[in-house]
mmCIF file of C-alpha atoms in Angstrom:
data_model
loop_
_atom_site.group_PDB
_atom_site.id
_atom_site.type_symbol
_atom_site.label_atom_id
_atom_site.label_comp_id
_atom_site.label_asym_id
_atom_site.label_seq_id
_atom_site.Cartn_x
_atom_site.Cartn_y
_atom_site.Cartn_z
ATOM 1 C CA UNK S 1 12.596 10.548 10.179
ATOM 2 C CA UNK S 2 8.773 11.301 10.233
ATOM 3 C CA UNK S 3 7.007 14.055 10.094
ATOM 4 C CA UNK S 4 3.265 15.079 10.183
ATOM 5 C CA UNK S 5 1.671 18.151 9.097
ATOM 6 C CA UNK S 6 -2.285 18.842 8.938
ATOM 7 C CA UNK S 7 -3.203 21.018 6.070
ATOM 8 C CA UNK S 8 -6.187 23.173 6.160
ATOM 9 C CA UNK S 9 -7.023 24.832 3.205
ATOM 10 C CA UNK S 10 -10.600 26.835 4.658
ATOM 11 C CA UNK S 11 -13.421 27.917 3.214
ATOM 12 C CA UNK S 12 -15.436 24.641 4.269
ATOM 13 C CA UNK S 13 -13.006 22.449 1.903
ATOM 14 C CA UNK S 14 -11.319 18.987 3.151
ATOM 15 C CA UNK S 15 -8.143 19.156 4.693
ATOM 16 C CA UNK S 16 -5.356 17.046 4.303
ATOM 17 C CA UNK S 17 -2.998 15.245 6.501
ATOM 18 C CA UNK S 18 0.633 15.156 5.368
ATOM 19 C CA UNK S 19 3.245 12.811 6.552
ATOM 20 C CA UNK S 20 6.730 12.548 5.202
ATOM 21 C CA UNK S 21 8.679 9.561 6.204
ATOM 22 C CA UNK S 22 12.628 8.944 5.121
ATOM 23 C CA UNK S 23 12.822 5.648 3.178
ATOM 24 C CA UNK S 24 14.905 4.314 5.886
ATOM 25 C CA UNK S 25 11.706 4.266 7.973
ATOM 26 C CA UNK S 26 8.984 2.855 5.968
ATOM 27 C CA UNK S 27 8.407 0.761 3.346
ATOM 28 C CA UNK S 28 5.330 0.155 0.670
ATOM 29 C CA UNK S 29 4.401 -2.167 3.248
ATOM 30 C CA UNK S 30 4.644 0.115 5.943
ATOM 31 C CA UNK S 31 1.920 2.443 4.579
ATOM 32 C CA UNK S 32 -1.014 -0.272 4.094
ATOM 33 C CA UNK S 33 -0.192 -0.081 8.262
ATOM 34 C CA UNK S 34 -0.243 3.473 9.051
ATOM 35 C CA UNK S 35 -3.325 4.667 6.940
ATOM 36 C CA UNK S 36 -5.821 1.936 8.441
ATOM 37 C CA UNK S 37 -4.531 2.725 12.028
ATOM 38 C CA UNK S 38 -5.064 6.672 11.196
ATOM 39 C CA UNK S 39 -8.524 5.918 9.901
ATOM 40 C CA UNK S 40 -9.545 3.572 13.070
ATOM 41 C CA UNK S 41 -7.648 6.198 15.568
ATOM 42 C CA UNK S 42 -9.683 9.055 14.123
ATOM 43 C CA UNK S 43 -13.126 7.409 13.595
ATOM 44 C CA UNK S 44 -12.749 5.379 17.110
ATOM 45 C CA UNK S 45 -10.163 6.708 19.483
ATOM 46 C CA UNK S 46 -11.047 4.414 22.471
ATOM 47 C CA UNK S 47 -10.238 1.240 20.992
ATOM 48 C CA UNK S 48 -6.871 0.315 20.786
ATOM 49 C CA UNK S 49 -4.792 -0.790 17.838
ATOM 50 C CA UNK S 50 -3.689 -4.496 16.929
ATOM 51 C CA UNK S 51 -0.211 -5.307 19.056
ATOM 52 C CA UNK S 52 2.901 -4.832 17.161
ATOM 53 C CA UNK S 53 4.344 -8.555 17.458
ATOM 54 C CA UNK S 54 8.124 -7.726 16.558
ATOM 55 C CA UNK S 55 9.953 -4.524 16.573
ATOM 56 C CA UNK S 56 12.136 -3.853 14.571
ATOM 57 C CA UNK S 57 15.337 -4.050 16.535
ATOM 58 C CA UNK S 58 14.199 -7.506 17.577
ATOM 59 C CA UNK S 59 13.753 -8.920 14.048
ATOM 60 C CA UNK S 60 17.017 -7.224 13.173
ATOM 61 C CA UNK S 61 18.926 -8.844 15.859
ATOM 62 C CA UNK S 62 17.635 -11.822 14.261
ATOM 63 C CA UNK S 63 18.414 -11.529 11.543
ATOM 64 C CA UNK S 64 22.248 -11.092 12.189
ATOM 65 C CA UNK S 65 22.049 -14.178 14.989
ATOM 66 C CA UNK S 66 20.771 -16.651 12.235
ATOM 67 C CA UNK S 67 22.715 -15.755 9.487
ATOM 68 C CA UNK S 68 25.569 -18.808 10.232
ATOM 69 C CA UNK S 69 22.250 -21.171 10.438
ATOM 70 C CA UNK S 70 21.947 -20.279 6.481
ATOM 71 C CA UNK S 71 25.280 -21.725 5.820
ATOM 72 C CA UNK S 72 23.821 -24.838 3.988
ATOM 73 C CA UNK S 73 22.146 -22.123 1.488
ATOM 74 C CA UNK S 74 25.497 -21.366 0.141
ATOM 75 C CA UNK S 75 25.460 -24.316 -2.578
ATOM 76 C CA UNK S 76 22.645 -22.955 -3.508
ATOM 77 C CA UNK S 77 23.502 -19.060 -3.648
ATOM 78 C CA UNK S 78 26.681 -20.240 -5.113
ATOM 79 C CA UNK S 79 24.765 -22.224 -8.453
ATOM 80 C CA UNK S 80 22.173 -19.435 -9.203
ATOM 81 C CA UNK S 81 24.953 -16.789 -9.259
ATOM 82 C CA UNK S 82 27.270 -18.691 -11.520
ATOM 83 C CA UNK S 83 30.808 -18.496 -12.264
ATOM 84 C CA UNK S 84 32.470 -15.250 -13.202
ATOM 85 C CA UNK S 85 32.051 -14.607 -17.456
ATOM 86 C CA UNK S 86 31.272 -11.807 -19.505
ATOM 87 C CA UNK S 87 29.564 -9.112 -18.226
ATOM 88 C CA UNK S 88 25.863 -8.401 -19.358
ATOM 89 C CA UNK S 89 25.445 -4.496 -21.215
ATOM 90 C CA UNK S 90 29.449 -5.028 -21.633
ATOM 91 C CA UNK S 91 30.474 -3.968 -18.141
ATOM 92 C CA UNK S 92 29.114 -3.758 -14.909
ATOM 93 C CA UNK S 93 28.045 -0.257 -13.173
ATOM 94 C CA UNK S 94 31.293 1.865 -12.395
ATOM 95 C CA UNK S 95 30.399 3.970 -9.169
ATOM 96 C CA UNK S 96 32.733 6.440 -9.847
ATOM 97 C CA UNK S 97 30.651 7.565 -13.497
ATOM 98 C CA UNK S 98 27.515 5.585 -13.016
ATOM 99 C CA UNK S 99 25.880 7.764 -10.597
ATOM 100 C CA UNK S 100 21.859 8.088 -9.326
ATOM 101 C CA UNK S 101 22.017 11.079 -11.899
ATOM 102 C CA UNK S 102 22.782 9.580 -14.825
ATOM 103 C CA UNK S 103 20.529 6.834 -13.812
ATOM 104 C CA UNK S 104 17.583 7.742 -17.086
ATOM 105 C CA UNK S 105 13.846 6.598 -16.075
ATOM 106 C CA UNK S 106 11.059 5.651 -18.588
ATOM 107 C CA UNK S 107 7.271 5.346 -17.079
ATOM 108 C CA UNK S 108 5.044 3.283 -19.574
ATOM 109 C CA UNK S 109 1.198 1.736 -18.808
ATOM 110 C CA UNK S 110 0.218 -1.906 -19.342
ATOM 111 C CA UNK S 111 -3.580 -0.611 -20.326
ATOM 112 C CA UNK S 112 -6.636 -3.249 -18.672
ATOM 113 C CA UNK S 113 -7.497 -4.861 -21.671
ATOM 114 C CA UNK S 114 -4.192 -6.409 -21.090
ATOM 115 C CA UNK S 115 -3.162 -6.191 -17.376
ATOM 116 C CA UNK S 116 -6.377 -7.987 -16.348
ATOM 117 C CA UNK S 117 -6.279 -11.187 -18.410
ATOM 118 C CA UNK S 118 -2.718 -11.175 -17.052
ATOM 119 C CA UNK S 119 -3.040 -11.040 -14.037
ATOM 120 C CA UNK S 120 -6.430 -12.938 -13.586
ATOM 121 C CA UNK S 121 -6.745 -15.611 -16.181
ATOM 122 C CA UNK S 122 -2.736 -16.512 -16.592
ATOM 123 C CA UNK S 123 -2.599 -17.279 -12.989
ATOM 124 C CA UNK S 124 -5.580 -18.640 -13.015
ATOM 125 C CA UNK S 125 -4.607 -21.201 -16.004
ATOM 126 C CA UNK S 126 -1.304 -21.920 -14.635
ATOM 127 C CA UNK S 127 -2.069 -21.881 -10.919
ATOM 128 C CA UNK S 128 0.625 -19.305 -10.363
ATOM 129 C CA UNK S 129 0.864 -15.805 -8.735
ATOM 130 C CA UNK S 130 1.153 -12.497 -10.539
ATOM 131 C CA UNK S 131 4.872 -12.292 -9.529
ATOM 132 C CA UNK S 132 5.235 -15.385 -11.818
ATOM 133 C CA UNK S 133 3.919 -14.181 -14.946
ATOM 134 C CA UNK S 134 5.278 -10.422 -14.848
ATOM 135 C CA UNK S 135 8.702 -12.164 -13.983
ATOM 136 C CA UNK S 136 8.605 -14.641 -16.541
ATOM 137 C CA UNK S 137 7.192 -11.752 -19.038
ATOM 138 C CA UNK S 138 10.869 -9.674 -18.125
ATOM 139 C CA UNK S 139 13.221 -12.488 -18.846
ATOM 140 C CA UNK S 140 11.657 -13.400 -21.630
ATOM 141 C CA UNK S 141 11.970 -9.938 -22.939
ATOM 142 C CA UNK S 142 15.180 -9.361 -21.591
ATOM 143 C CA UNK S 143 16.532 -12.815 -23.220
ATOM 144 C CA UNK S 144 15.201 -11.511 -26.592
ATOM 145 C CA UNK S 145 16.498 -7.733 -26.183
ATOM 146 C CA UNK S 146 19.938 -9.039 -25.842
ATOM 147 C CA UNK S 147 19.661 -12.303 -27.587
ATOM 148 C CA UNK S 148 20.886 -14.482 -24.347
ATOM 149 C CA UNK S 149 19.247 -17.958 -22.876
ATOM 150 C CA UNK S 150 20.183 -16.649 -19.233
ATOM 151 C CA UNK S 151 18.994 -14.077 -17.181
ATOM 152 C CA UNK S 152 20.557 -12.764 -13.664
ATOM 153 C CA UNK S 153 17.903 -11.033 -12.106
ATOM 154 C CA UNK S 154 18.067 -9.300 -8.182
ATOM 155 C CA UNK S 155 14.366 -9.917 -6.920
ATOM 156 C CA UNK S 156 13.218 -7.426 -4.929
ATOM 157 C CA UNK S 157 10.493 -8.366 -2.191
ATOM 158 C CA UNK S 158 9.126 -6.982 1.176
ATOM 159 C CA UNK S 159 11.078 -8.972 3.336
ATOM 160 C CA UNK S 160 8.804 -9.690 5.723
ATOM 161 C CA UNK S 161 7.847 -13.460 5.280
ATOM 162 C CA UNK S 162 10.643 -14.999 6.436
ATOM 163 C CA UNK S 163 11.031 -17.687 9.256
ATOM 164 C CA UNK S 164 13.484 -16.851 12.021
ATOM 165 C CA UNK S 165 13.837 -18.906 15.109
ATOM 166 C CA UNK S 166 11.885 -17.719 17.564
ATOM 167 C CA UNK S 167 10.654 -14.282 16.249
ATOM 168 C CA UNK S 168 7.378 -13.677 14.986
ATOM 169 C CA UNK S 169 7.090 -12.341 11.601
ATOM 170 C CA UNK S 170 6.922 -8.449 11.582
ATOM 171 C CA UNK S 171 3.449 -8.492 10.041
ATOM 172 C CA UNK S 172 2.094 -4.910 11.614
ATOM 173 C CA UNK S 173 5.926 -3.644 12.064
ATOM 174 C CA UNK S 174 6.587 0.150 10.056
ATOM 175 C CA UNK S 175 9.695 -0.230 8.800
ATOM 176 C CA UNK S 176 12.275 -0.904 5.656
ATOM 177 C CA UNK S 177 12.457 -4.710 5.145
ATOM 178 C CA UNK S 178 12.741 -4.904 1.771
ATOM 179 C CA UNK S 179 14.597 -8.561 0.750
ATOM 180 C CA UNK S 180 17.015 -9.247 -2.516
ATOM 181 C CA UNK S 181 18.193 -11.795 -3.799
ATOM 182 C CA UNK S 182 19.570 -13.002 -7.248
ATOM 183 C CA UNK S 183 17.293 -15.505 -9.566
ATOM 184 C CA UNK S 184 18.542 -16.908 -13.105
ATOM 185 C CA UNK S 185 15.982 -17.249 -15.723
ATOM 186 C CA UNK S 186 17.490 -19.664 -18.033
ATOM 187 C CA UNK S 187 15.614 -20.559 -21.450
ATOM 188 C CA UNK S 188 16.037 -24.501 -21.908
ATOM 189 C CA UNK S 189 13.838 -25.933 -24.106
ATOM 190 C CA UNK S 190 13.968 -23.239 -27.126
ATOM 191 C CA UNK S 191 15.716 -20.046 -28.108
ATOM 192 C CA UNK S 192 14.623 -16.437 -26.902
ATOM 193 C CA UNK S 193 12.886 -15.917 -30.261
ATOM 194 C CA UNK S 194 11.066 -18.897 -29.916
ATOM 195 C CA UNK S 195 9.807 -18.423 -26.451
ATOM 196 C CA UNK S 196 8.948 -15.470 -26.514
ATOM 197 C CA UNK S 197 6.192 -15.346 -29.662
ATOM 198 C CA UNK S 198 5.313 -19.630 -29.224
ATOM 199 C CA UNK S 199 2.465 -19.388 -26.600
ATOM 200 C CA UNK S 200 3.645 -23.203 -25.760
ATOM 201 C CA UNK S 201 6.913 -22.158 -25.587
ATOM 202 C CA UNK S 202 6.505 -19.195 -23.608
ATOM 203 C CA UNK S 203 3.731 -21.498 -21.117
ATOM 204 C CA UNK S 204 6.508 -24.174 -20.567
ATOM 205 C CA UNK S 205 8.593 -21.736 -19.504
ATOM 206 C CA UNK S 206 6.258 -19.934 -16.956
ATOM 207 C CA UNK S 207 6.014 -23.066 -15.343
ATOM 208 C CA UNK S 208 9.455 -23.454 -15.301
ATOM 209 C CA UNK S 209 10.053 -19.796 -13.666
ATOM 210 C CA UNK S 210 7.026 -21.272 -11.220
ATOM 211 C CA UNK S 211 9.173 -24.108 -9.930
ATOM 212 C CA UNK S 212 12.278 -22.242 -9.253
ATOM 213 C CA UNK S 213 10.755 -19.508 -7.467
ATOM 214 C CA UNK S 214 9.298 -21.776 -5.063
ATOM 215 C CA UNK S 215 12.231 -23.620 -4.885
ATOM 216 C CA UNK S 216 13.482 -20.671 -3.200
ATOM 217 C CA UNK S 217 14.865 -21.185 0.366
ATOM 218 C CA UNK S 218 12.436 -19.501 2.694
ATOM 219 C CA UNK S 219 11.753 -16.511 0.536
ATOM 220 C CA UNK S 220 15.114 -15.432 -0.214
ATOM 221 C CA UNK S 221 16.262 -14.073 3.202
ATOM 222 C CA UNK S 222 19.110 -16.126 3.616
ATOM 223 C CA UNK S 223 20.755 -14.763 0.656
ATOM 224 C CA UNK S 224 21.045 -11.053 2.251
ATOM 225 C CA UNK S 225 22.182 -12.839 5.599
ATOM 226 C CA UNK S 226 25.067 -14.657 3.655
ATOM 227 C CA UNK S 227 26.269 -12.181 1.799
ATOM 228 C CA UNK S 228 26.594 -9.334 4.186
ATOM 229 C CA UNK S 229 25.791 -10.775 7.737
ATOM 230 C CA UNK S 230 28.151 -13.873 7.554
ATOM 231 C CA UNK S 231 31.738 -13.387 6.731
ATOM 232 C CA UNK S 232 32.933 -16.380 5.632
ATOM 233 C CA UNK S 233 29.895 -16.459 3.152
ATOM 234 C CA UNK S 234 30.079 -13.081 2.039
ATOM 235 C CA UNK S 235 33.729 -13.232 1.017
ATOM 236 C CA UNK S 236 32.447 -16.422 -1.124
ATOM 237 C CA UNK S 237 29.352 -14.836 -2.796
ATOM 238 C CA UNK S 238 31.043 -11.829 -3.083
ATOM 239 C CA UNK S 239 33.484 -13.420 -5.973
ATOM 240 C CA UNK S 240 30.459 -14.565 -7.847
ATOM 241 C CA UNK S 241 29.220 -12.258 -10.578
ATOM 242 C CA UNK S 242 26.391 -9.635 -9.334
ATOM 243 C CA UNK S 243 23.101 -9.158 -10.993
ATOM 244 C CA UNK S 244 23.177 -6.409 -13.029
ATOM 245 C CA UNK S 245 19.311 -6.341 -13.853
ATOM 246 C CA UNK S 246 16.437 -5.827 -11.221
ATOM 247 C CA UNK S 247 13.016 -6.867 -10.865
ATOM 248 C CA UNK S 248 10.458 -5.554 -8.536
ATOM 249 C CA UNK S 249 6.785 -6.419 -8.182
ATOM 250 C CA UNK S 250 4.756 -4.130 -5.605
ATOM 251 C CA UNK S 251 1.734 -5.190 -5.863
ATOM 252 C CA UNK S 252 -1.760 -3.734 -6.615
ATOM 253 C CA UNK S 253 -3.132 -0.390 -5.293
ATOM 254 C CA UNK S 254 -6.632 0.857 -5.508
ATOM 255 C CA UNK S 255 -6.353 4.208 -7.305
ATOM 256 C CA UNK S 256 -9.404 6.740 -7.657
ATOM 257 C CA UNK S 257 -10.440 8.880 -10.861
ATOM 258 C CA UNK S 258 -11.397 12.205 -11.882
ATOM 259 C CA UNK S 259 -15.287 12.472 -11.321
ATOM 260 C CA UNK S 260 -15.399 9.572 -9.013
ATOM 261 C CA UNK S 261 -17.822 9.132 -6.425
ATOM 262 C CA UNK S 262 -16.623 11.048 -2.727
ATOM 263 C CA UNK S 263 -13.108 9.500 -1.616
ATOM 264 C CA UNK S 264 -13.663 7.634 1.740
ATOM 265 C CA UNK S 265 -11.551 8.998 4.645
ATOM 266 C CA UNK S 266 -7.839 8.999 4.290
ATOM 267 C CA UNK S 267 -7.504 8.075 0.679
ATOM 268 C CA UNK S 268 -3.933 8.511 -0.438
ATOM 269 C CA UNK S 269 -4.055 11.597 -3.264
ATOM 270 C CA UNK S 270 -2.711 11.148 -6.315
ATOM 271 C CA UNK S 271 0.361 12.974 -5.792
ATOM 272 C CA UNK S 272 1.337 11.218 -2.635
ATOM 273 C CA UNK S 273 4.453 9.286 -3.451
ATOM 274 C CA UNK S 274 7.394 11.405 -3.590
ATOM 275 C CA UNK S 275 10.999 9.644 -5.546
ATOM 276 C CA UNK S 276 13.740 9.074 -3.449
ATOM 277 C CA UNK S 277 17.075 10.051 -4.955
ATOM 278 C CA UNK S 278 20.276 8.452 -3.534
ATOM 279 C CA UNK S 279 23.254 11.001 -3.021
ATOM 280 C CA UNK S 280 25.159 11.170 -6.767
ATOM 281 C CA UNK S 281 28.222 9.766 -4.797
ATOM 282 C CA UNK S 282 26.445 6.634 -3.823
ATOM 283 C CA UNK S 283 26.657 5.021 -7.417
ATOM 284 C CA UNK S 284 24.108 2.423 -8.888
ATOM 285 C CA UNK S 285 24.772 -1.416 -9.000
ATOM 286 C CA UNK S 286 22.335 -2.215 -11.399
ATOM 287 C CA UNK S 287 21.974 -1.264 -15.236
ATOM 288 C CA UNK S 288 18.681 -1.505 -15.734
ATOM 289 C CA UNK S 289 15.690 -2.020 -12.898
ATOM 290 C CA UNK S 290 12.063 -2.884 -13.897
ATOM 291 C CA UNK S 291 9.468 -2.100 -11.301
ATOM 292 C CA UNK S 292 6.019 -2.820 -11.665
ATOM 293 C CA UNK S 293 2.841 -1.828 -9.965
ATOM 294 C CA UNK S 294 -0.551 -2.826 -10.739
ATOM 295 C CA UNK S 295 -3.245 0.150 -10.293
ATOM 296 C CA UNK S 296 -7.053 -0.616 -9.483
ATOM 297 C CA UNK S 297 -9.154 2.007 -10.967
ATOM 298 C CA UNK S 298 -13.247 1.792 -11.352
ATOM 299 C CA UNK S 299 -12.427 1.324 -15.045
ATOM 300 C CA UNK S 300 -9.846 -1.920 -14.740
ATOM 301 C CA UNK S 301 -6.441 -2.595 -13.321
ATOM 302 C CA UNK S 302 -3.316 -0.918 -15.343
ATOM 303 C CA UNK S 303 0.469 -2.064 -14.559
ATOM 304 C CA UNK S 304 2.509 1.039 -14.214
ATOM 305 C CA UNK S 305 6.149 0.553 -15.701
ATOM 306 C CA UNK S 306 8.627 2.447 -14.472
ATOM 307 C CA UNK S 307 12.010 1.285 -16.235
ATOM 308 C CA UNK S 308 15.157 2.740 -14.291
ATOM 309 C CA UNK S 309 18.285 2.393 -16.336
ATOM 310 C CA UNK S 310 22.107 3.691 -15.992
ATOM 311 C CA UNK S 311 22.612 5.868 -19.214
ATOM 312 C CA UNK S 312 26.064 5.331 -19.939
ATOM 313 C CA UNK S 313 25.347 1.529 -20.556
ATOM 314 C CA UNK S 314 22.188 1.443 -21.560
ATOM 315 C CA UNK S 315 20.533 4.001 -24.097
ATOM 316 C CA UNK S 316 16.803 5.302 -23.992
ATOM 317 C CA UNK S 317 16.531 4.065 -27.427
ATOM 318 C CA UNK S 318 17.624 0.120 -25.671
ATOM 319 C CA UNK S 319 15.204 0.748 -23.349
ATOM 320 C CA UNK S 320 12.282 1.587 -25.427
ATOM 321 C CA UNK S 321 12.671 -1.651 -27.807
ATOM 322 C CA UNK S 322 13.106 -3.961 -24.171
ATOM 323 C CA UNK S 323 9.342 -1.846 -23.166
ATOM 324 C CA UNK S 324 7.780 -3.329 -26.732
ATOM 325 C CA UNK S 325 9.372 -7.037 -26.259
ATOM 326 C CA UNK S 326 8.134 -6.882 -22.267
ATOM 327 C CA UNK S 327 4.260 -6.345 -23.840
ATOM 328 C CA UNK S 328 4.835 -9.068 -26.502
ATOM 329 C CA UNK S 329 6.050 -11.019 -23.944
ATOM 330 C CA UNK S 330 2.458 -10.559 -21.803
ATOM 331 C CA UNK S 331 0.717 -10.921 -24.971
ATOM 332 C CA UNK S 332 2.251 -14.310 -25.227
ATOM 333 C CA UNK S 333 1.471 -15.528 -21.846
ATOM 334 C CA UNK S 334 -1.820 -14.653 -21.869
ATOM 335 C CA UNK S 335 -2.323 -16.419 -25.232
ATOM 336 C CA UNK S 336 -0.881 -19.204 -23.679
ATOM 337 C CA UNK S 337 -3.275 -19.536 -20.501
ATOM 338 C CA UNK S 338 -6.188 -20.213 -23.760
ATOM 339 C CA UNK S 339 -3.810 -23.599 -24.911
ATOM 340 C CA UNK S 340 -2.852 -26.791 -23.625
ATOM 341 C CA UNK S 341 -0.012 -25.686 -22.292
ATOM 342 C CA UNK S 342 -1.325 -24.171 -19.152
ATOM 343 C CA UNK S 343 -2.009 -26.365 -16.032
ATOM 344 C CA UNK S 344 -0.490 -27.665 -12.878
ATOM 345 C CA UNK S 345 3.434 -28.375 -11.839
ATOM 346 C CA UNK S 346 4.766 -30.378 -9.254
ATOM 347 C CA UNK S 347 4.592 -27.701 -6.468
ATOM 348 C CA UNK S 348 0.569 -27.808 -6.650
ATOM 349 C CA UNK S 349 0.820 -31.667 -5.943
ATOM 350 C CA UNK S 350 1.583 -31.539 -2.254
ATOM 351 C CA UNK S 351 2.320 -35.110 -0.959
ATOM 352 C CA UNK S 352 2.530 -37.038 -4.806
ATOM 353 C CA UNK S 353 5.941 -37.044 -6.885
ATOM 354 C CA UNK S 354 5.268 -36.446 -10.478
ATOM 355 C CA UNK S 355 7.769 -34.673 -12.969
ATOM 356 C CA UNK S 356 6.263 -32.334 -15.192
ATOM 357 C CA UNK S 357 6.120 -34.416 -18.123
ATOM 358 C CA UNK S 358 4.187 -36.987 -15.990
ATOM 359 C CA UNK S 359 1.468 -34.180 -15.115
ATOM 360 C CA UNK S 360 1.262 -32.836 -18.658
ATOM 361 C CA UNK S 361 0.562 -36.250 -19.827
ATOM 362 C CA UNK S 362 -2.125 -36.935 -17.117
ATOM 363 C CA UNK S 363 -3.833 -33.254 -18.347
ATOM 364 C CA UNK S 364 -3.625 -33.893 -21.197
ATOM 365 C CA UNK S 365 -5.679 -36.928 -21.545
ATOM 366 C CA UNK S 366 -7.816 -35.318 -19.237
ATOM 367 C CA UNK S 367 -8.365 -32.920 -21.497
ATOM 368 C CA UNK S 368 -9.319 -36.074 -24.114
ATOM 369 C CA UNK S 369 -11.781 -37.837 -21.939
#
């Protein structure tokens, strides 16, 4: 499962340290662990690492012994998923011909000029995190690629801030804990073309994406124990239509250039993440998968796009036009963190009960005084 190999090229020049770990393993997670604990182990032998809190057998056992607790999640599960109807790109994935090799992939770049005021001065304006504006950027893109108010989306996050009884969260744990769980983007206050070039339009409905996504049971862990750890549940969830579209934030990444300054010790190289690729019998279960990754260089933060889509529903040509609405979309929302529609929702409010209306109102006069 993992493997470590030191590579010494001579002639006075740096070597490097390989290690090749099976997905099953490690995580993106996983690796912000490792490479600090390398770096301290080499620099300062003697002192010993930070204690591991949970292992990962432990918070695996948990995770199956609490997944009847989740029960009362099901209503829940049950609403976002919806009832069975048409299926989105005309049919769902067919694992027999929709295989990991027909599965196309398209990597694009979100350049700094507009990454940055994206990711700094939306979430800024609208007290939100970066998740919520690249999210709310893909549905409203993906509402106006296929001309649809509603948007079944399988989140994809690291799994490793849920609560479990009596298990401490596996914060320094190597490991795969990646979460899913399905979210529905619906548009409710104007159509997709609307939204997605009306900077008001487009801010109303980041806030909206806002308060669903922390009305979220406990991160989204429950759905995962439902729907495969709990068979009463699973049979349930199971006859509710699937997301067919996924969504995956990892984060940001400090990245080095050409004709930098002398990387520190242990700095990842550029060609150090290798693509997994699932056996062709597997099958996919998603059409189309969006994942993200914002890049810190000395010259500004990027967002990497790497668009992962099953050919035989969806063309390259599809794909392509969805890139060009997900940047209009951005565009929009960062237009709209310079209006009056950015501000606070009832999340931010703690302790008081106001609807949104009630806090635009009270901004807005704010605003007046």
């Amino acid at each position: 499962m993992l493997r470590a190999v030191l590579l010494d090229p001579g002639d006075g020049r740096p070597g490097r340290l390989l290690l090749v770990a099976h997905h099953l393993v490690v995580d993106a997670v996983s690796w912000r662990i490792l490479l600090p604990d390398l770096a301290q182990l080499c620099a300062d032998p003697d002192t010993p690492l930070p204690p591991v809190e949970t292992s990962f057998r432990t918070w695996s056992r948990a995770l199956t012994g609490s997944a009847a607790d989740r029960r009362a999640e099901l209503p829940y599960w049950s609403e976002v998923l919806g009832d069975t109807g048409p299926a989105p790109y005309g049919r769902a994935p067919d694992p027999a011909t929709d295989t990991p090799d027909t599965v196309h992939r398209m990597v694009t770049t979100i350049p700094s000029d507009l990454a940055e005021p994206a990711l700094n001065e939306v979430t800024t304006a609208f007290h939100c995190t970066e998740q919520d504006v690249l999210l709310t950027a893909f549905v409203l893109a993906h509402s106006r690629w296929r001309s649809e108010e509603s948007t079944l989306v399988l989140l994809e996050g690291h799994g490793r801030d849920a609560a479990l009884p009596e298990v401490a969260a596996p914060a320094r744990t190597v490991g795969w804990f990646t979460s899913q769980y399905p979210f529905r983007g619906r548009l409710t206050e104007a159509g997709p073309d609307t939204t997605i070039a009306d900077p008001n339009a487009a801010g109303r409905f980041l806030k909206q994406v806002k308060e669903h996504l922390r009305a979220v049971p406990d991160h989204g862990v429950g759905y995962g124990q439902l729907r495969h750890l709990d068979a009463a549940s699973g049979a349930e969830l199971a006859a509710r239509p699937e997301p067919l579209t996924g969504f995956n934030y990892l984060g940001r990444y400090d990245v080095g250039e050409n004709d930098a300054a002398a990387p520190e010790p242990w700095t990842p190289s550029p060609e150090s993440a290798a693509v997994w690729r699932p056996a062709p019998a597997l099958g996919v279960h998603t059409a189309v998968d969006l994942d993200i990754t914002a890049l810190r260089r000395p010259s500004g933060t990027e967002l990497s796009v790497s668009w992962h889509h099953a050919s035989r529903l969806v063309s390259d040509e599809e794909i392509a036009v969805l890139d060009r609405w997900w940047r209009t979309a951005l565009e929009t929302l960062v237009a709209a963190a310079r209006t009056q529609a950015a501000g606070h929702t009832p999340s931010d409010l703690g302790l008081l009960s106001l609807s949104q209306d009630e806090i635009d109102e009270f901004e807005d006069e704010w605003r007046t005084t």
